[in-house]
Coordinates of C-alpha atoms and ligand atoms in Angstrom, one line a residue:
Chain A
X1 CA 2.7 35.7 15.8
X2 CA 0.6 39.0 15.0
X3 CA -1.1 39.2 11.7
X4 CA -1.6 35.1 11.9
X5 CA -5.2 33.8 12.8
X6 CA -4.7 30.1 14.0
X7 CA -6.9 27.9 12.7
X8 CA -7.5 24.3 14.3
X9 CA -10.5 23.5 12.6
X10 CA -11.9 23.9 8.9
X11 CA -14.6 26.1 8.6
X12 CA -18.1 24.7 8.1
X13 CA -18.2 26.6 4.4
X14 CA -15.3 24.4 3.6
X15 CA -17.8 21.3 3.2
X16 CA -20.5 23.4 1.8
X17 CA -18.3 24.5 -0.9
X18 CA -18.7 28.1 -1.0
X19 CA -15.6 29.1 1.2
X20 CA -13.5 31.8 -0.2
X21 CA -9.8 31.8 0.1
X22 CA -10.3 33.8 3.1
X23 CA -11.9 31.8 5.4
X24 CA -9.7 29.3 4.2
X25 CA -6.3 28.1 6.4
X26 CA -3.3 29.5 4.3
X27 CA -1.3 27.0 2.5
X28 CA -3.9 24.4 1.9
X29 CA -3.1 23.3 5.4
X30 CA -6.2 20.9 6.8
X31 CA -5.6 21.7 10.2
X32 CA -8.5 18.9 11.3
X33 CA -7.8 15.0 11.0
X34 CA -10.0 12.7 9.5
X35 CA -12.5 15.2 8.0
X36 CA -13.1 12.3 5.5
X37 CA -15.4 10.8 7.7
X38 CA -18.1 13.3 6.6
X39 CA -17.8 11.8 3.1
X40 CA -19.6 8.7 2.5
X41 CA -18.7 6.2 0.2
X42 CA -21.5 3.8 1.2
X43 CA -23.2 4.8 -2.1
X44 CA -20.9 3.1 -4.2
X45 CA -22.3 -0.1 -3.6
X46 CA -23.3 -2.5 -5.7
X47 CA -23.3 -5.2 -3.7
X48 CA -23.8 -5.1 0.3
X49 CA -21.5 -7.6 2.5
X50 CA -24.4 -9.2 5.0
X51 CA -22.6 -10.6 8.2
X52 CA -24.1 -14.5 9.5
X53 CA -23.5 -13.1 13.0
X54 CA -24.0 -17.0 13.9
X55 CA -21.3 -18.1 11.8
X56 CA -18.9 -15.7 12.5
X57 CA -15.5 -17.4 14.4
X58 CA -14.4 -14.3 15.4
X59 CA -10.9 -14.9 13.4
X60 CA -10.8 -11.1 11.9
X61 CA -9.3 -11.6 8.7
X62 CA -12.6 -9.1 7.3
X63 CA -11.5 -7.0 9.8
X64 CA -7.4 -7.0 8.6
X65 CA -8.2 -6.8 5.2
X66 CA -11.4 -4.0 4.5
X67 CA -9.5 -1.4 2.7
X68 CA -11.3 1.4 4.0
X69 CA -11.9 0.3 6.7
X70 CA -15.6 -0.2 6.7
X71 CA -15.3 -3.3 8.9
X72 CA -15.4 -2.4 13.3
X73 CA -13.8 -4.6 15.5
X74 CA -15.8 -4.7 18.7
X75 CA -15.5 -6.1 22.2
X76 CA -14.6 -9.8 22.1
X77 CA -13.6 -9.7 18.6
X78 CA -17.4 -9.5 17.1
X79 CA -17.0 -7.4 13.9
X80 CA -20.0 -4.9 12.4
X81 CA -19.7 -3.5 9.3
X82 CA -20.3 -0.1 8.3
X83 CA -22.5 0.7 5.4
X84 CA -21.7 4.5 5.5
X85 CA -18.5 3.6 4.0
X86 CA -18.4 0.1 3.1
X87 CA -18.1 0.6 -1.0
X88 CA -18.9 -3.8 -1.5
X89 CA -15.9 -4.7 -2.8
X90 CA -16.3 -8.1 -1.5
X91 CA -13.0 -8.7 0.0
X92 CA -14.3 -9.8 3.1
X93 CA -16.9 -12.1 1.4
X94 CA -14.3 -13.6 -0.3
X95 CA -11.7 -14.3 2.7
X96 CA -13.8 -15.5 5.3
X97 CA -12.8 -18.5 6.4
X98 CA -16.6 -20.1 7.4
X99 CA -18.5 -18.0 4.7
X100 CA -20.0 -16.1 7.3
X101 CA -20.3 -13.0 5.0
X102 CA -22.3 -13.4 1.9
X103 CA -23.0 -10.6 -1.2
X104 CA -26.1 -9.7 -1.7
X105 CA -27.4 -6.9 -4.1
X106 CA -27.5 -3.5 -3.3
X107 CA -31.6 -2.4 -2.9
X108 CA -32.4 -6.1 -3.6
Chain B
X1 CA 10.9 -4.2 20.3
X2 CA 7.1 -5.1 20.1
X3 CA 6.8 -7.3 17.5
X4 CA 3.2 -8.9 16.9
X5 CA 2.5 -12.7 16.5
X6 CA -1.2 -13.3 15.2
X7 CA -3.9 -11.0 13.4
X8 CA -5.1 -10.8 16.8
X9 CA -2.5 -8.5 18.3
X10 CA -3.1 -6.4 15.4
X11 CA -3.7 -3.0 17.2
X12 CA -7.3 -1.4 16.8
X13 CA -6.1 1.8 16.1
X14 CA -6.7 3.3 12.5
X15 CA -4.7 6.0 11.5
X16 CA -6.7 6.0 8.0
X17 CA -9.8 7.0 8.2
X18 CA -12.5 5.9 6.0
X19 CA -14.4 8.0 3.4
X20 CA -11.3 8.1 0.8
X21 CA -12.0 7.4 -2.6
X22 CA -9.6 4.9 -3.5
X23 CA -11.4 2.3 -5.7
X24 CA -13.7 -0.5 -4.1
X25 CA -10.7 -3.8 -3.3
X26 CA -8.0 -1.4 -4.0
X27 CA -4.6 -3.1 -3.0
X28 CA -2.9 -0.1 -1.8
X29 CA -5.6 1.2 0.7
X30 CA -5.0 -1.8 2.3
X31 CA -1.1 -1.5 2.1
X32 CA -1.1 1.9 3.9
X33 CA -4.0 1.2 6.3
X34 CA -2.1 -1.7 7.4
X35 CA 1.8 -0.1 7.7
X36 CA 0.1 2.8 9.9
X37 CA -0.8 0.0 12.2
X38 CA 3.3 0.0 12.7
X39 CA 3.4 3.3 14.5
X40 CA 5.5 3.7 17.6
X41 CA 4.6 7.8 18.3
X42 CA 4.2 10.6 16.7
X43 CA 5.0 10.6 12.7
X44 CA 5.0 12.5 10.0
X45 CA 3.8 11.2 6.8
X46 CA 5.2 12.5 3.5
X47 CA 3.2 11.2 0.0
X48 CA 4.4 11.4 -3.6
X49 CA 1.7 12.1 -5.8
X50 CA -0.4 9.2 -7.1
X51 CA -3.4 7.4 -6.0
X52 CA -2.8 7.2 -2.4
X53 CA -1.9 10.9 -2.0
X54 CA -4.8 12.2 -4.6
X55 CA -7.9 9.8 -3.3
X56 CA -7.1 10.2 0.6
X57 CA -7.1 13.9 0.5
X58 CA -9.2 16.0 -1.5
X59 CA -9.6 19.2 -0.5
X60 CA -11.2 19.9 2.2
X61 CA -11.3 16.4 2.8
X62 CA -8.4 14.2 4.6
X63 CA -8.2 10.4 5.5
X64 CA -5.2 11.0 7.8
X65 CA -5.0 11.4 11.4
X66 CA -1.3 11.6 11.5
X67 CA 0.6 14.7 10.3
X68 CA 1.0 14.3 6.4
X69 CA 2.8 16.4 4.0
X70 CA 2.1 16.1 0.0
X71 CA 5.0 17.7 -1.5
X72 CA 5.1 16.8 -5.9
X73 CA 5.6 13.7 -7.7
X74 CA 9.2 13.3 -7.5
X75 CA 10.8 14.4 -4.0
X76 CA 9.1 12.2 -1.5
X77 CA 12.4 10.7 -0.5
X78 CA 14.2 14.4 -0.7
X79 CA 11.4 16.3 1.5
X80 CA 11.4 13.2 3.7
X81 CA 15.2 13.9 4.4
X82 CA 14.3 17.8 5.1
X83 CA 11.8 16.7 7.5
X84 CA 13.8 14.1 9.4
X85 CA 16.9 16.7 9.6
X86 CA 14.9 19.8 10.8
X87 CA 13.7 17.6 13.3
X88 CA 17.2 16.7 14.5
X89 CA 17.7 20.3 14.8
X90 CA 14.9 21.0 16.9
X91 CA 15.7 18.5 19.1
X92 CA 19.6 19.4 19.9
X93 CA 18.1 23.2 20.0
X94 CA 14.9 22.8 21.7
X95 CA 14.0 19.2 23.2
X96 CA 11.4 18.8 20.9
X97 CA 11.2 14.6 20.6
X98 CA 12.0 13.7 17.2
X99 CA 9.0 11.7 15.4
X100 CA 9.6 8.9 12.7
X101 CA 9.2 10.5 9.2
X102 CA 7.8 7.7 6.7
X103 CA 7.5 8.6 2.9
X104 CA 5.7 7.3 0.4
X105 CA 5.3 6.9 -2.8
X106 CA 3.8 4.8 -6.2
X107 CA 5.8 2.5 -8.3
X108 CA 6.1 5.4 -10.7
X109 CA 7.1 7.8 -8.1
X110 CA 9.4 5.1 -6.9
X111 CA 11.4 2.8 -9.4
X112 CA 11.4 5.8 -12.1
X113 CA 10.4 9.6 -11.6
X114 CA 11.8 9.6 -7.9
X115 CA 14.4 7.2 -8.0
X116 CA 17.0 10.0 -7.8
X117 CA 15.6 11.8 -4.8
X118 CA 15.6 8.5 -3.5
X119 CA 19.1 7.0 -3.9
X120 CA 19.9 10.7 -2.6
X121 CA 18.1 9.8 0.6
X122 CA 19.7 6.4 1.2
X123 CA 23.3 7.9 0.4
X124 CA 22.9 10.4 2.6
X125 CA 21.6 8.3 5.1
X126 CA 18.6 9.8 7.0
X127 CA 16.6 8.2 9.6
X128 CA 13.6 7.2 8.0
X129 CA 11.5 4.9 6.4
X130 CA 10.3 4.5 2.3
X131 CA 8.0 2.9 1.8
X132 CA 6.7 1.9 -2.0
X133 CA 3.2 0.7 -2.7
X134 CA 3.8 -1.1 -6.0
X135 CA 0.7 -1.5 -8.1
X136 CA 2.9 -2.1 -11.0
X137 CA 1.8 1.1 -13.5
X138 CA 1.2 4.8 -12.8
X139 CA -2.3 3.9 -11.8
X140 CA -3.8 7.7 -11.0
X141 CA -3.2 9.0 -14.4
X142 CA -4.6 5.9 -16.4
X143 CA -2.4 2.5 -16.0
X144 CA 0.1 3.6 -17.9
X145 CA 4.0 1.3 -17.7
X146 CA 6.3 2.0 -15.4
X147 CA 9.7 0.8 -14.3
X148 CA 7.9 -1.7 -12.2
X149 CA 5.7 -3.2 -14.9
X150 CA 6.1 -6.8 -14.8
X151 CA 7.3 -8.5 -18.5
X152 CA 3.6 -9.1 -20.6
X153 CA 1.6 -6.6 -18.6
X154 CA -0.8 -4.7 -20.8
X155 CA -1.2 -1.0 -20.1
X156 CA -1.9 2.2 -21.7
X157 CA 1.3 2.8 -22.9
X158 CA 2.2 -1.0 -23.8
X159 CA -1.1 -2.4 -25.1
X160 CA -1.3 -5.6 -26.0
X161 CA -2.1 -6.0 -29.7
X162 CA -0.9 -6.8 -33.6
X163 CA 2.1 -4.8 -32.7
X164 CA 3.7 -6.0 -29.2
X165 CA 2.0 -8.9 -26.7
X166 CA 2.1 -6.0 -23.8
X167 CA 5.4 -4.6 -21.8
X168 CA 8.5 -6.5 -23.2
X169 CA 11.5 -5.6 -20.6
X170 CA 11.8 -6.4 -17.6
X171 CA 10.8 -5.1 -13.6
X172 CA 13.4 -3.5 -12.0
X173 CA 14.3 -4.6 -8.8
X174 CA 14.4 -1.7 -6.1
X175 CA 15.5 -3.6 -3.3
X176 CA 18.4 -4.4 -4.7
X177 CA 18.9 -0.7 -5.9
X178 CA 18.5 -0.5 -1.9
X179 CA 21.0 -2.7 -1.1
X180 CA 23.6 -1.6 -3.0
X181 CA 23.2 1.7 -1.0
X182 CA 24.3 -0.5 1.8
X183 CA 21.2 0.2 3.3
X184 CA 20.7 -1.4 6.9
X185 CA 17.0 -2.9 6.3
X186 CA 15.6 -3.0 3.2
X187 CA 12.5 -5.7 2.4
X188 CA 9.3 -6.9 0.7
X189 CA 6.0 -7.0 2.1
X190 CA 3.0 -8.7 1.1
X191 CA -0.8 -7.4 1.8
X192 CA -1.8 -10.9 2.1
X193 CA 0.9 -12.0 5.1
X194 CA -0.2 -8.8 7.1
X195 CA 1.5 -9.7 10.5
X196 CA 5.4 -10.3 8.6
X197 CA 4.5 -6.9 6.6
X198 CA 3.3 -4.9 10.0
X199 CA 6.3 -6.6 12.1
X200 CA 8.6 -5.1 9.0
X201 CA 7.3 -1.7 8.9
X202 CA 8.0 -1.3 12.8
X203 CA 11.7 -2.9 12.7
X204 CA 12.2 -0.4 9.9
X205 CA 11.1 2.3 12.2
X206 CA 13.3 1.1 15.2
X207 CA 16.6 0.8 12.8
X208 CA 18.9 3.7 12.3
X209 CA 19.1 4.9 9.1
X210 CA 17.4 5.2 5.9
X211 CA 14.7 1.7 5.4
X212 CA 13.2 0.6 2.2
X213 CA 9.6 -1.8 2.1
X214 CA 8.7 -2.7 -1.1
X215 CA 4.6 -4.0 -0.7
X216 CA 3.1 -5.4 -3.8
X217 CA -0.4 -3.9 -4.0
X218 CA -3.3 -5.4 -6.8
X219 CA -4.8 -2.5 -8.8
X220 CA -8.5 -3.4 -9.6
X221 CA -9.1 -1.2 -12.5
X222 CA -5.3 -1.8 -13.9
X223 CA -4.7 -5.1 -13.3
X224 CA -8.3 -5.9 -14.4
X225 CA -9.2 -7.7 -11.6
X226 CA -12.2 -8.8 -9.8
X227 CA -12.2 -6.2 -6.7
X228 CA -13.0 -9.3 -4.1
X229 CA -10.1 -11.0 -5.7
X230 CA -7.1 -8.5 -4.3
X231 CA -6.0 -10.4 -1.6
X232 CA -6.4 -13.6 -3.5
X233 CA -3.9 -12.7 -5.9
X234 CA -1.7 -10.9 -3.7
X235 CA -1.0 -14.0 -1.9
X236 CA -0.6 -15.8 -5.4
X237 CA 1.8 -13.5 -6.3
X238 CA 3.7 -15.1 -3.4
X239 CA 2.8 -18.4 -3.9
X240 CA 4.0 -18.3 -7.6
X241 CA 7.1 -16.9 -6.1
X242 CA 6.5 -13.8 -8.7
X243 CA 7.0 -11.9 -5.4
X244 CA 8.9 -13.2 -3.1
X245 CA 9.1 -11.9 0.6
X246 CA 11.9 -11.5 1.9
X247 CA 13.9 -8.6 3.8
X248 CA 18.0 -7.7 3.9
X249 CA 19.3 -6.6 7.3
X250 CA 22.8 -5.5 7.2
X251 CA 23.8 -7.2 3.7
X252 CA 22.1 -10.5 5.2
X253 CA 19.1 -11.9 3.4
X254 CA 16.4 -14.0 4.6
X255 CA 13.4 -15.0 3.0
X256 CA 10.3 -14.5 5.5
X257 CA 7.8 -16.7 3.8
X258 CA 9.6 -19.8 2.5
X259 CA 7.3 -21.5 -1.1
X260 CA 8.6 -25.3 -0.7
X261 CA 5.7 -26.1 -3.6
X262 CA 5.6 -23.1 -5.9
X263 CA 2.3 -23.2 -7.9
X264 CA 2.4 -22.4 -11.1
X265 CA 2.7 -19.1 -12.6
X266 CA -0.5 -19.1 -14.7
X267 CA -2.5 -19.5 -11.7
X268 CA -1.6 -16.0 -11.2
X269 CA -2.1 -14.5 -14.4
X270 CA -5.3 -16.1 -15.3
X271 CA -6.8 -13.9 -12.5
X272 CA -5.7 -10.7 -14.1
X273 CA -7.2 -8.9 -17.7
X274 CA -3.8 -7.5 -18.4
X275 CA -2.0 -10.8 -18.6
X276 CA -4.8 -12.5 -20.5
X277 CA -3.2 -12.2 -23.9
X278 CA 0.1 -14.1 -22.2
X279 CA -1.9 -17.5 -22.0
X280 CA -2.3 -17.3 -25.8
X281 CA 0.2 -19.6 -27.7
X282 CA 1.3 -17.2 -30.2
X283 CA 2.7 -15.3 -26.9
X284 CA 4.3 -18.3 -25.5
X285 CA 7.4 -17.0 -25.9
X286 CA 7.1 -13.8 -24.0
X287 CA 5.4 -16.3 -20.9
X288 CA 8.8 -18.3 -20.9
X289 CA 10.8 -15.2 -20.4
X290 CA 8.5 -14.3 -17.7
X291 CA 8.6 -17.3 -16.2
X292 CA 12.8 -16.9 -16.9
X293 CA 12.9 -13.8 -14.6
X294 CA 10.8 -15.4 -11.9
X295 CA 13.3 -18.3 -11.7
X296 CA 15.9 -16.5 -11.9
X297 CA 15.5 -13.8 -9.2
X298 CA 14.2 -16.8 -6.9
X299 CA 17.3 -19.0 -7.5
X300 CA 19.2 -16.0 -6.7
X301 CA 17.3 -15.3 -3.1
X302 CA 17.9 -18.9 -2.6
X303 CA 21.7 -18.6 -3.1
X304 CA 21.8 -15.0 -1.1
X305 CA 20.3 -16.5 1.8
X306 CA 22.9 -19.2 2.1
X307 CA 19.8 -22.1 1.3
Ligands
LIG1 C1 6.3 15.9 -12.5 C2 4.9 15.3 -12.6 N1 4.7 14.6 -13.8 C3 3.5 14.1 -13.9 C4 2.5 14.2 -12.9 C5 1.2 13.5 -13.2 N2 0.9 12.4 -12.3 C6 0.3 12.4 -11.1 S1 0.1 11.0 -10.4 C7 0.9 10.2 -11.6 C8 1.1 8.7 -11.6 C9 1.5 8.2 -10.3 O1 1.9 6.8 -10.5 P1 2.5 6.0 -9.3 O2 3.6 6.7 -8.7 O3 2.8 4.6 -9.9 O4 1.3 5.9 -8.3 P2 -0.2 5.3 -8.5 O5 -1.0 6.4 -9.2 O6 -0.1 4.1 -9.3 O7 -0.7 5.1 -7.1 C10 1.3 11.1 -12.6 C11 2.0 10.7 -13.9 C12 2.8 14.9 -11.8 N3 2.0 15.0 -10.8 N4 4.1 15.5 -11.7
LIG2 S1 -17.3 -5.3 1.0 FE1 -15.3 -4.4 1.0 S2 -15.6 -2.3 1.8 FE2 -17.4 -3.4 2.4 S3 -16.9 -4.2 4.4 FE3 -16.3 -5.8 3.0 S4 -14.1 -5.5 2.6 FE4 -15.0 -3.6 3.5
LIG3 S1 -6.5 2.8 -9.6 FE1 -5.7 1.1 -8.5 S2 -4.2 1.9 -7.0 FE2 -5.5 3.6 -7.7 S3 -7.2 3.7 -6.2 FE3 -7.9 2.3 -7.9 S4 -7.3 0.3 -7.2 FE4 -6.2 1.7 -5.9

């Protein structure tokens, strides 16, 4: 279509917040998925979910349940949590099965 | 059909990305994280305003990697149609494959402001699935009631107080404003029993026809909860039978998690700051009509499903 630039990607001033409308795509469109990634909620903690990695039974019900998710599941079932997003909600503290995952205070 | 069996079929794949700002434990993140989990192909996505739509995609951000459309408050179900018919177009005209279209919306969007879009939808009959994250009040705009309020609740707009002991009608019940659509699959879903919800979300995508799941979803800030407790009291919400599971396939209903030893009903609402006023005995009264409407819609499955 002439007169249409494609756009697959946002550009970079987007994030910086000094775009103007016309670098921006047309239509509000976010042509990119997942561009959340680049926003971290890790600093919402208050309290930081610290994984017993000897304790852990491998039954993944952290894993189902983070609501991010903030919570990998990794080769063989072994979980690792990610603090980049992981905003300590305590979810997965408070469903694991064998208290493998304990609350501890943020900067403590 | 691939249905799954344990959490560990589960599939890896996340079609939410992290880095939304939905609060810390809240209900519905984990309610739409977990339905994307369902997906058979390529999708399209369309969200009613509210939480899910306003915290997963601010501008420039998004949390999706499917394609997702926000349209306004009220016309989830109407776009969704629009969506799910062009496709059939371009698919008789073109060969283009036709994806499943899935809208969603809050309670508020839902039960009351999109209700009409939405009985439009299942009338008409499109192929696709609703689904309705109920975290029983408009929750983006500051907990206030909505059709989906549960009898005592204290919000914004029915504080508990002198003057009345919170919300004092009752819930309504979409899936039986489903039903009587004749719908061909219409159900509950419960975050906490994550393998029946996921296994309903994809045999609502593999039926023909317009599909309804109704998931209960804790709020943390308006049901005044303790964030690590949201899966705790989703599954009390079960076990209380204050939300029973259950789905309606073709007029025939079955109950998908079966409470032989209901607990009682407190146990639920002791968790939660908007019901705290209930447990008062001045407020007995409003408890017992509560605890009337739980009985009642229970007895009623029980009889539906021929038990
Ligand atoms: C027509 C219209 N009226 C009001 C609003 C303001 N508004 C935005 S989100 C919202 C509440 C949404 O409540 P619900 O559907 O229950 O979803 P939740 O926020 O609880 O996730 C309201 C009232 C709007 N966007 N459009
Ligand atoms: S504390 Fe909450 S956000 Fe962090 S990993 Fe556990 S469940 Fe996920
Ligand atoms: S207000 Fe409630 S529904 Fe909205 S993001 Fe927070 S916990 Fe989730």
């Amino acid at each position: 279509m002439s007169g249409v630039k494609e756009v697959y990607k946002m550009p970079e001033s987007a994030f910086q917040g000094r775009a103007t409308w016309k670098e921006l795509p047309i239509g509000g469109v976010i042509p990119e998925p997942a561009t959340s990634l680049r926003y971290k909620t890790g600093n919402w903690r208050a309290l930081r979910p610290v994984l017993n990695e000897k304790k852990c039974i491998r039954c993944l019900m952290c894993w189902v349940y983070c609501p991010e998710p903030a919570i990998e599941r990794l080769e063989g079932d072994r979980i690792r949590i990610n603090y980049d997003y992981c905003k300590g909600c305590g979810i997965c503290s408070s469903i694991c099965p064998v208290k493998a995952i304990t609350m501890v205070e943020e900067g403590a | 059909m691939s249905f799954i069996k344990t959490i560990k079929d589960i599939p890896k794949e996340e079609y939410l990305a992290p880095g939304h700002r939905l609060c810390a434990g809240c209900g519905a993140a984990i309610a739409i994280r977990l339905a994307l989990k369902a997906l058979r192909g390529p999708t399209v996505i369309v969200n009613a305003t509210g939480c899910i739509e306003v915290a997963t995609t601010i501008y420039p951000y998004t949390s999706w990697r499917v394609p997702w459309i926000h349209v306004a408050f009220e016309n989830a179900a109407a776009v969704a149609s629009g969506v799910a018919e062009a496709f059939k177009i371009m698919e008789k005209k073109y060969g283009v494959k036709r994806p499943d279209v899935i809208a969603i919306g809050g309670d508020g969007g839902t039960f009351d402001i999109g209700l009409q879009a939405l009985s439009g939808a299942l009338e008409r009959g499109h192929k696709m699935l609703y689904i309705c994250y109920d975290n029983e009040a408009y929750m983006n705009t500051g907990i206030q009631r909505s059709g989906a309020t549960p009898r005592g609740a204290a919000t914004t707009t029915s504080p508990a107080g002198r003057v009345i002991p919170g919300k004092l009608e009752r819930k309504k019940d979409l899936i039986e404003i489903a039903v009587a659509h004749g719908v061909p699959y219409a159900a509950t879903a419960s975050i906490a029993y994550p393998v029946d919800y996921i296994n309903k979300v994809r045999k609502a995508l593999e039926t023909e026809g317009p599909t309804v799941i109704h998931v209960l979803t804790p709020c943390v800030p308006g049901w005044r909860i303790d964030p690590s407790q949201t899966i705790t009291i989703a599954r009390l919400a079960v076990e209380t039978l204050v939300f029973p599971v259950y789905e309606v396939e073709n007029g025939k209903y079955r109950i998908n998690v079966m409470v032989k030893k209901p607990k009682p009903l407190e146990e639920y609402l002791k968790l939660q700051g908007r019901f705290k006023h209930l447990l008062l005995p001045e407020n007995k009264w409003l408890l017992d009509k509560l605890k009337e409407d739980v009985k009642w819609k229970w007895e009623r499955l029980l009889k539906l499903s021929n038990l």
